[in-house]
Coordinates of C-alpha atoms and ligand atoms in Angstrom, one line a residue:
X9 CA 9.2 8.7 -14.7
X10 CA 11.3 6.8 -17.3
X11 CA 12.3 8.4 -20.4
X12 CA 12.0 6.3 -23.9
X13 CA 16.1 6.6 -23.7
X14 CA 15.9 4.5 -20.5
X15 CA 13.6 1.9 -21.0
X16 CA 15.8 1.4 -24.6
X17 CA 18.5 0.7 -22.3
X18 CA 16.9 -1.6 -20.3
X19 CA 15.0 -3.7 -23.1
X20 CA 18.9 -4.7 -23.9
X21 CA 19.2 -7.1 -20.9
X22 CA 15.8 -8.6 -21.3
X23 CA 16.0 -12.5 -23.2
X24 CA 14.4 -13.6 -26.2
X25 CA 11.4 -14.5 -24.3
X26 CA 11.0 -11.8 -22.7
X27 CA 11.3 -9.7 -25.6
X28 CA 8.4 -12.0 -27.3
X29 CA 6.5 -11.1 -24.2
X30 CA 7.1 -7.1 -24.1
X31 CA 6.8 -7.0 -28.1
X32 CA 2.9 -8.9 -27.9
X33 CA 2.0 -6.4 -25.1
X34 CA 3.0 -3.3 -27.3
X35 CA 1.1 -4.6 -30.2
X36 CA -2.2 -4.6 -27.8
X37 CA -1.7 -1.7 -26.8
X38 CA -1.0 -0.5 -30.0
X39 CA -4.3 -2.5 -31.1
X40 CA -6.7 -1.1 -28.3
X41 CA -5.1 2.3 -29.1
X42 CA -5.7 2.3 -32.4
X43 CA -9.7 0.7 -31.9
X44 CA -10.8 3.0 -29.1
X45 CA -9.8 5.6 -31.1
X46 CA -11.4 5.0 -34.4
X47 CA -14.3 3.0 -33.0
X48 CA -16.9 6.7 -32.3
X49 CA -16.3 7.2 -36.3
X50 CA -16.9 4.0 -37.2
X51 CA -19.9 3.4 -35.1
X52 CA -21.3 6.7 -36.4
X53 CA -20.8 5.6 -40.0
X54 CA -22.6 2.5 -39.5
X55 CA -25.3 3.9 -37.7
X56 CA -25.9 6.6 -39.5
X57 CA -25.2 5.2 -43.1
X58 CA -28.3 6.3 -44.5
X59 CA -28.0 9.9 -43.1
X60 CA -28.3 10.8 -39.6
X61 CA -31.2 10.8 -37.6
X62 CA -32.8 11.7 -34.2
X63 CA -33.1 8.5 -32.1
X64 CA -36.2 9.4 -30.3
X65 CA -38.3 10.4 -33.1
X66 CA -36.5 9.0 -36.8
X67 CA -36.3 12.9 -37.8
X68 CA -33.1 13.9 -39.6
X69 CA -33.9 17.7 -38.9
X70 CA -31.2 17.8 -36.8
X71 CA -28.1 20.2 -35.4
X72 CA -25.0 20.0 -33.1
X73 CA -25.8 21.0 -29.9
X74 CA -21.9 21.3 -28.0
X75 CA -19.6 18.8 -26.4
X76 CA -20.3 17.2 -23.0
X77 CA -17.7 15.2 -21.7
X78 CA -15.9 15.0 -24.9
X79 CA -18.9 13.9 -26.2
X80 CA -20.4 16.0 -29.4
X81 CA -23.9 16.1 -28.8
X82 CA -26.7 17.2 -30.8
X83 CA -29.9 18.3 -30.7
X84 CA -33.2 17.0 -32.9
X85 CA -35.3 20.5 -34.0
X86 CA -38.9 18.0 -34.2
X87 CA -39.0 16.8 -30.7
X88 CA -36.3 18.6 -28.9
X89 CA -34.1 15.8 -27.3
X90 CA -30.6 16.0 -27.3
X91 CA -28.9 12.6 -27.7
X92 CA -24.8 12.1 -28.3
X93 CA -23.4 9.0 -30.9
X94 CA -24.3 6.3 -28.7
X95 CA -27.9 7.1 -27.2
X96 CA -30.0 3.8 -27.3
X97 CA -27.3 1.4 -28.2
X98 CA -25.5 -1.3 -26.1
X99 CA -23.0 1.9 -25.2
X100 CA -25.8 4.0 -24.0
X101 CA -25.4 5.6 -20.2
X102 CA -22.4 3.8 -19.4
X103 CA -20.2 5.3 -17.3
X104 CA -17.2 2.8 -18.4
X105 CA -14.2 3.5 -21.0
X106 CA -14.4 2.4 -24.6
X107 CA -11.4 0.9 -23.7
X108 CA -13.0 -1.1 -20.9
X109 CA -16.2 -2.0 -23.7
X110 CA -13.3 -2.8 -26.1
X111 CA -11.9 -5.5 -23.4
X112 CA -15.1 -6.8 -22.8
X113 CA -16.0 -7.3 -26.6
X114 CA -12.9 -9.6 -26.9
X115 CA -13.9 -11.6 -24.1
X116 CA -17.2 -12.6 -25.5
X117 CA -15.8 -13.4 -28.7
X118 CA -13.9 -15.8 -27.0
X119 CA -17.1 -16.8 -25.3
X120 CA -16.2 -16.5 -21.5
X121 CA -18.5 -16.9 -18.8
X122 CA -20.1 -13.8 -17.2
X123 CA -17.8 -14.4 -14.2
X124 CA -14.5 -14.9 -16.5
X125 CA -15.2 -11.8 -18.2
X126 CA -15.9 -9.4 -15.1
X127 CA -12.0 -11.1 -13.6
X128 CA -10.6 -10.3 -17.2
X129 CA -12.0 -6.6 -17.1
X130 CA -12.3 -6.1 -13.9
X131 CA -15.7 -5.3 -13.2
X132 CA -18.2 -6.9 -11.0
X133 CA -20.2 -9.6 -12.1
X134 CA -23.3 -8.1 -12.1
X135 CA -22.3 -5.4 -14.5
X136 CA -20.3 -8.1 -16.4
X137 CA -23.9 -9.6 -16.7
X138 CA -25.6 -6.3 -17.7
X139 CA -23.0 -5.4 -20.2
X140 CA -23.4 -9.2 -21.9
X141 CA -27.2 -8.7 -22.4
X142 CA -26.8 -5.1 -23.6
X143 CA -24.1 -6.1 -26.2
X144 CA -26.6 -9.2 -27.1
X145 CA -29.9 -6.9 -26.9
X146 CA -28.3 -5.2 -29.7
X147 CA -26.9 -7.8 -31.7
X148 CA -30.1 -9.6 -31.6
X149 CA -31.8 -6.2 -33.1
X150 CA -29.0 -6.0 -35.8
X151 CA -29.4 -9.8 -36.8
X152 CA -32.9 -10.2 -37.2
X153 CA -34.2 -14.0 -37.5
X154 CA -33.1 -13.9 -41.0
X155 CA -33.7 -15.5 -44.1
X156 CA -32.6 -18.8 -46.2
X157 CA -33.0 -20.6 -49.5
X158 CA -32.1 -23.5 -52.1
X159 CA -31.1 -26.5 -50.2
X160 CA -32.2 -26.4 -46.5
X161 CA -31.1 -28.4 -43.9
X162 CA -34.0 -28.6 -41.0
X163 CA -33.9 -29.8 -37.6
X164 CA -34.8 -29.0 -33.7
X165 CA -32.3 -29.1 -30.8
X166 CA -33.8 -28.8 -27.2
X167 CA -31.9 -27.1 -23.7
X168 CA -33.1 -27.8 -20.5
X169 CA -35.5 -25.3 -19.2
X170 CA -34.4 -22.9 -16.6
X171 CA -35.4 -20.3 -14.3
X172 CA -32.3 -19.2 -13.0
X173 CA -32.1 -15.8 -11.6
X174 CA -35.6 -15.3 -11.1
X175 CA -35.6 -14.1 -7.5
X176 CA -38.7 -14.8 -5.1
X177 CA -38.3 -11.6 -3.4
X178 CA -39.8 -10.0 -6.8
X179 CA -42.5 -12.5 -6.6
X180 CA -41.6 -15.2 -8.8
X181 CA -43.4 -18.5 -8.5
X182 CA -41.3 -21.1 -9.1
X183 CA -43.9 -24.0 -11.1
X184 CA -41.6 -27.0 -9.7
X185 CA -38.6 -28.2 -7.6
X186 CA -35.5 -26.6 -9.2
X187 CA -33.3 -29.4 -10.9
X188 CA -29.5 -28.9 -9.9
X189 CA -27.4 -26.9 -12.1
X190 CA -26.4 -28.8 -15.0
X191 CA -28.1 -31.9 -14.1
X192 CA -30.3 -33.4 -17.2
X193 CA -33.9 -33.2 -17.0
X194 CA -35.1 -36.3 -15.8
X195 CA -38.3 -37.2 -17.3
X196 CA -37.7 -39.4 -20.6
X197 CA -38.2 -38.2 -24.1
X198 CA -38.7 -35.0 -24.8
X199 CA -41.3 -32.9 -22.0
X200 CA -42.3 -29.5 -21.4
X201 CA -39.3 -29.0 -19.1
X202 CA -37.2 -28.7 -22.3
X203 CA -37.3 -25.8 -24.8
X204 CA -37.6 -26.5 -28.3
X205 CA -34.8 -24.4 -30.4
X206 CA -35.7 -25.0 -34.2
X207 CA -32.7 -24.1 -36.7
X208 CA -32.4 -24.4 -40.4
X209 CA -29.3 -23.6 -42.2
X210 CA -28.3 -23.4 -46.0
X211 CA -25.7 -24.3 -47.9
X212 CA -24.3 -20.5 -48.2
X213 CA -24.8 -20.4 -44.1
X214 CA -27.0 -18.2 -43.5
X215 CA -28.6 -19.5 -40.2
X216 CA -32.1 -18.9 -38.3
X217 CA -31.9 -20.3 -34.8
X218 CA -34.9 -19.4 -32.3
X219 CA -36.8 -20.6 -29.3
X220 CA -40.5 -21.7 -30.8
X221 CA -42.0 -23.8 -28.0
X222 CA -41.9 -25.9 -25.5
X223 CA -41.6 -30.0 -25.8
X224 CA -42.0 -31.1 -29.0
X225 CA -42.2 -29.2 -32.0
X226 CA -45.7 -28.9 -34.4
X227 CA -46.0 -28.0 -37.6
X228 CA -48.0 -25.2 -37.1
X229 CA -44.7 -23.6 -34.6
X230 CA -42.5 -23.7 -37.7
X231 CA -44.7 -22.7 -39.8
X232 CA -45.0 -19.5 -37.5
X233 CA -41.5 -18.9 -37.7
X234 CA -40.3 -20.2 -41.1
X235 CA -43.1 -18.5 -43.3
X236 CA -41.8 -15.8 -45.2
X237 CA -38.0 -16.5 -44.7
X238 CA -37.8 -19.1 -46.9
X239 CA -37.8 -18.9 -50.3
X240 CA -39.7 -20.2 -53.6
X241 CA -37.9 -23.9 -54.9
X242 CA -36.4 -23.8 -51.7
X243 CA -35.5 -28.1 -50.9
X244 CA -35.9 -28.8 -47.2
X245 CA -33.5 -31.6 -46.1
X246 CA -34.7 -32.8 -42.7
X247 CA -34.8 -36.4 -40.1
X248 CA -38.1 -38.3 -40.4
X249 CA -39.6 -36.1 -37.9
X250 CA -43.4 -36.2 -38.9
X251 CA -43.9 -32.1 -38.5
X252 CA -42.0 -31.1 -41.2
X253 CA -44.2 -33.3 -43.6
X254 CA -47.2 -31.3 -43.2
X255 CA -45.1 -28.3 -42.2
X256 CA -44.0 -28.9 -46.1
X257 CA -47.0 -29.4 -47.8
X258 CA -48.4 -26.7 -46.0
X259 CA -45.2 -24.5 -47.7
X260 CA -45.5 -26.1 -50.4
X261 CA -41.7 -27.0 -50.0
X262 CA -39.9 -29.5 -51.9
X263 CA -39.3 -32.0 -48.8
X264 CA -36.2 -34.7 -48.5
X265 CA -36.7 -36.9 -45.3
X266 CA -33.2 -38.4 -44.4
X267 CA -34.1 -41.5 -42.5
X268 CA -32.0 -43.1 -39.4
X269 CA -28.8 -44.3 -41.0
X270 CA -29.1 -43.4 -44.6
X271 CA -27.5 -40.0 -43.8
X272 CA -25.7 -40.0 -47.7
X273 CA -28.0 -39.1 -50.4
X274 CA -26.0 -37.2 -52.6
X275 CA -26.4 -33.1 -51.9
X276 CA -29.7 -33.8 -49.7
X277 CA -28.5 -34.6 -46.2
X278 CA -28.5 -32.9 -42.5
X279 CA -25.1 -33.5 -42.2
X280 CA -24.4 -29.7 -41.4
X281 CA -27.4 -28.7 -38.7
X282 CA -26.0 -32.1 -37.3
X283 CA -22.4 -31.3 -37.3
X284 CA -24.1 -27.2 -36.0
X285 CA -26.2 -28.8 -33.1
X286 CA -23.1 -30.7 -31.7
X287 CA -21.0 -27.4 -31.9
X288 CA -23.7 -25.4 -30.4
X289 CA -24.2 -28.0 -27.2
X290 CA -20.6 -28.1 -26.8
X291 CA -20.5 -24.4 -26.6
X292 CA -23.2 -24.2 -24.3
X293 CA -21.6 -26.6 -21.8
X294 CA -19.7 -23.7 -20.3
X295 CA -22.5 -21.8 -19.4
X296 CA -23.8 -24.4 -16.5
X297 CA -27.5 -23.6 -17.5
X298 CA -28.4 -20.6 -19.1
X299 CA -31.5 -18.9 -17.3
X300 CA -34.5 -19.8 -20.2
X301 CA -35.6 -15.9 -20.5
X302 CA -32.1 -14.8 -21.8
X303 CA -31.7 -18.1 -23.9
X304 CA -33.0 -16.3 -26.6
X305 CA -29.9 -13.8 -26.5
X306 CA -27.2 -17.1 -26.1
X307 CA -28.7 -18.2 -29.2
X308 CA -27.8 -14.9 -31.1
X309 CA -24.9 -14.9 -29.6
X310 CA -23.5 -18.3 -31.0
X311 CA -25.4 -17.4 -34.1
X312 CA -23.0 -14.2 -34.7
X313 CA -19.9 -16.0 -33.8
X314 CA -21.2 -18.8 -36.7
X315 CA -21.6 -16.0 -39.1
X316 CA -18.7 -14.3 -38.6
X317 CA -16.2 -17.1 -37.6
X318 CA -14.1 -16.9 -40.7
X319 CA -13.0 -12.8 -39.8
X320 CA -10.0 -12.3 -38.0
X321 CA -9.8 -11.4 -34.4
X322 CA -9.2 -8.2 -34.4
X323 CA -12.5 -7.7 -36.6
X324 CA -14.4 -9.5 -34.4
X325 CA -13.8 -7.9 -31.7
X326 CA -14.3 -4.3 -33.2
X327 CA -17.8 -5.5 -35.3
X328 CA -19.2 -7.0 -32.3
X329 CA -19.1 -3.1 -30.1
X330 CA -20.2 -1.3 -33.9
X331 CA -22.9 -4.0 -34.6
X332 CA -23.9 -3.4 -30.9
X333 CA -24.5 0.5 -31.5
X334 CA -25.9 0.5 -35.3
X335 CA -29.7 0.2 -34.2
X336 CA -31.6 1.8 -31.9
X337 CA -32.2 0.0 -28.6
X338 CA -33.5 0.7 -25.2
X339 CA -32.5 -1.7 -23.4
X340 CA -32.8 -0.3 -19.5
X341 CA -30.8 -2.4 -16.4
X342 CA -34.2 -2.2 -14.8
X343 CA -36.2 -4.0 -16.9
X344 CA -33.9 -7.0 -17.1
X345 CA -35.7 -8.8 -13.7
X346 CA -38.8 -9.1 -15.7
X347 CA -38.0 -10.1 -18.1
X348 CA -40.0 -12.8 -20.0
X349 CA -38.5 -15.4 -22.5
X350 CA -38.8 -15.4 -25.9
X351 CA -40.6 -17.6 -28.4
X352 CA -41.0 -16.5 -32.1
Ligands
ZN424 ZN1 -36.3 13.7 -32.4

């Protein structure tokens, strides 16, 4: 074993570049350090930040109950349960480091593959797949569908429908030939084969993206999943689609329609969901397909990475593991396989 004093002397000989090279190695170490060891205090802040409470039953009559594994654990008085800082979170029953969850976060900031991230970690790819929709599970939860106002740019995108890793052996039917990964559905216009992903987005960002049907969108689906979340004197921008004309009478919504080519009318146009939808099928080009009962989580995946884009790295990477832990969900590896997609 090296002492400090030695590896000094060694660091003399190396070049500039190598020097460049060791120096960006210690400050992720240094990083990943300094995370993994603040990260149980932060979580617990943020999860707790209305006091703390039992997990299984909300009750906040509540006492330490020892250390396991390092782990304090304590123990809820009203229905008896013991439960440590992480029970039903993304970070529950994992037998991996915070160091490994750490590495992992920063991978899907960057928005690797399942595959990419289990080389990067070093894990296998089906945990690299379970650790994904446990992190996304959560995020989901934290998110909510959200709310907007004022101006409101309107439209629907649509992603090929899949059933990718449904298995037979568990019974799965499979309702027609599958289509080849990637490969464009090949009926014309727009069929049941594609899922209809309605967005809206305002002019402070704030962004609701969700799966409301398949085929082509009525005005009775976003009424389903716009009612409520958008508010009084709110002005909808949308294309000439006809459902959003009765979608806002029905709303009474103040309603601009953009028509084909006339995209500049002063502060009403879609130019944003436009510019949003081209970002979000770009992004979803790496994916090969995305498996239509977990589209729902790739959609709240690209919708955290909108909202927090402007954060540095660093933050990112540390909000996506405390966002991941602040509510309470049970997501269990066994009930991934059935798993059924979601529509609001
Ligand atoms: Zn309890």
């Amino acid at each position: 074993m090296k002492n400090v004093g030695n590896i000094k002397a060694d660091i003399r000989n190396l070049s500039d570049v190598e020097l460049q090279d060791l120096f960006n190695f210690i400050g992720e170490i240094m990083t990943l350090n300094s995370l993994s060891n603040n990260l149980p205090k932060d979580c617990r802040e943020s999860r707790f930040s209305k006091g703390e409470i039992c997990p299984h039953c909300n009750s906040d009559n509540i006492i330490k109950n020892g250390k396991l594994c390092g782990k304090q654990r304590y123990k809820c008085k009203t229905c008896g349960k013991t439960f440590n800082d992480f029970t039903k979170s993304a970070l529950s029953y994992t037998k991996l480091s915070l160091e490994t969850w750490i590495e992992y976060a920063k991978c899907m900031v960057l928005g690797y593959s399942i595959r990419k991230c289990a080389d990067i970690v070093n894990i296998c790819v089906k945990t690299s797949f379970y650790m994904r929709h446990k992190i996304l599970d959560a995020v989901r939860m934290f998110m909510g569908i959200g709310n907007v106002e004022g101006v409101v740019e309107m439209d629907e995108t649509f992603v090929a429908e899949s059933f990718k890793g449904n298995h037979m052996k568990s019974g799965f039917v499979m309702p027609r030939p599958p289509r080849k990964r990637g490969k464009q559905v090949k009926k014309r216009g727009i069929s049941n084969e594609q899922v209809c992903v309605a967005t809206a987005i305002d002019r402070n960002n704030d962004l609701i993206i969700e799966m409301v049907c398949k085929g082509r969108v009525r005005h009775s689906d976003l009424e389903r999943l716009y009612k409520g979340r958008i508010s009084d004197n709110s002005i909808i921008c949308t294309d000439s689609h006809k459902s959003y004309i009765q979608f806002a009478t029905n709303l009474k919504l103040d309603h601009k329609r953009i028509m084909r080519g006339h995209y500049k009318n002063g502060i009403y146009h879609i130019n944003h969901i436009n510019s949003l939808h081209s970002k979000f099928k770009e992004w979803m080009l790496r994916f090969h397909g995305v498996s239509t009962k977990f589209l729902v989580n790739y959609l709240y995946w690209f919708k955290w990475l909108q909202n927090f884009s402007e954060d540095k790295e660093i933050i990112k990477n540390k909000n996506l593991l405390i966002h991941s832990t602040i509510n309470f969900v049970d997501t269990k590896i066994n009930n991934f396989k059935g798993r059924k997609p979601i529509f609001v």
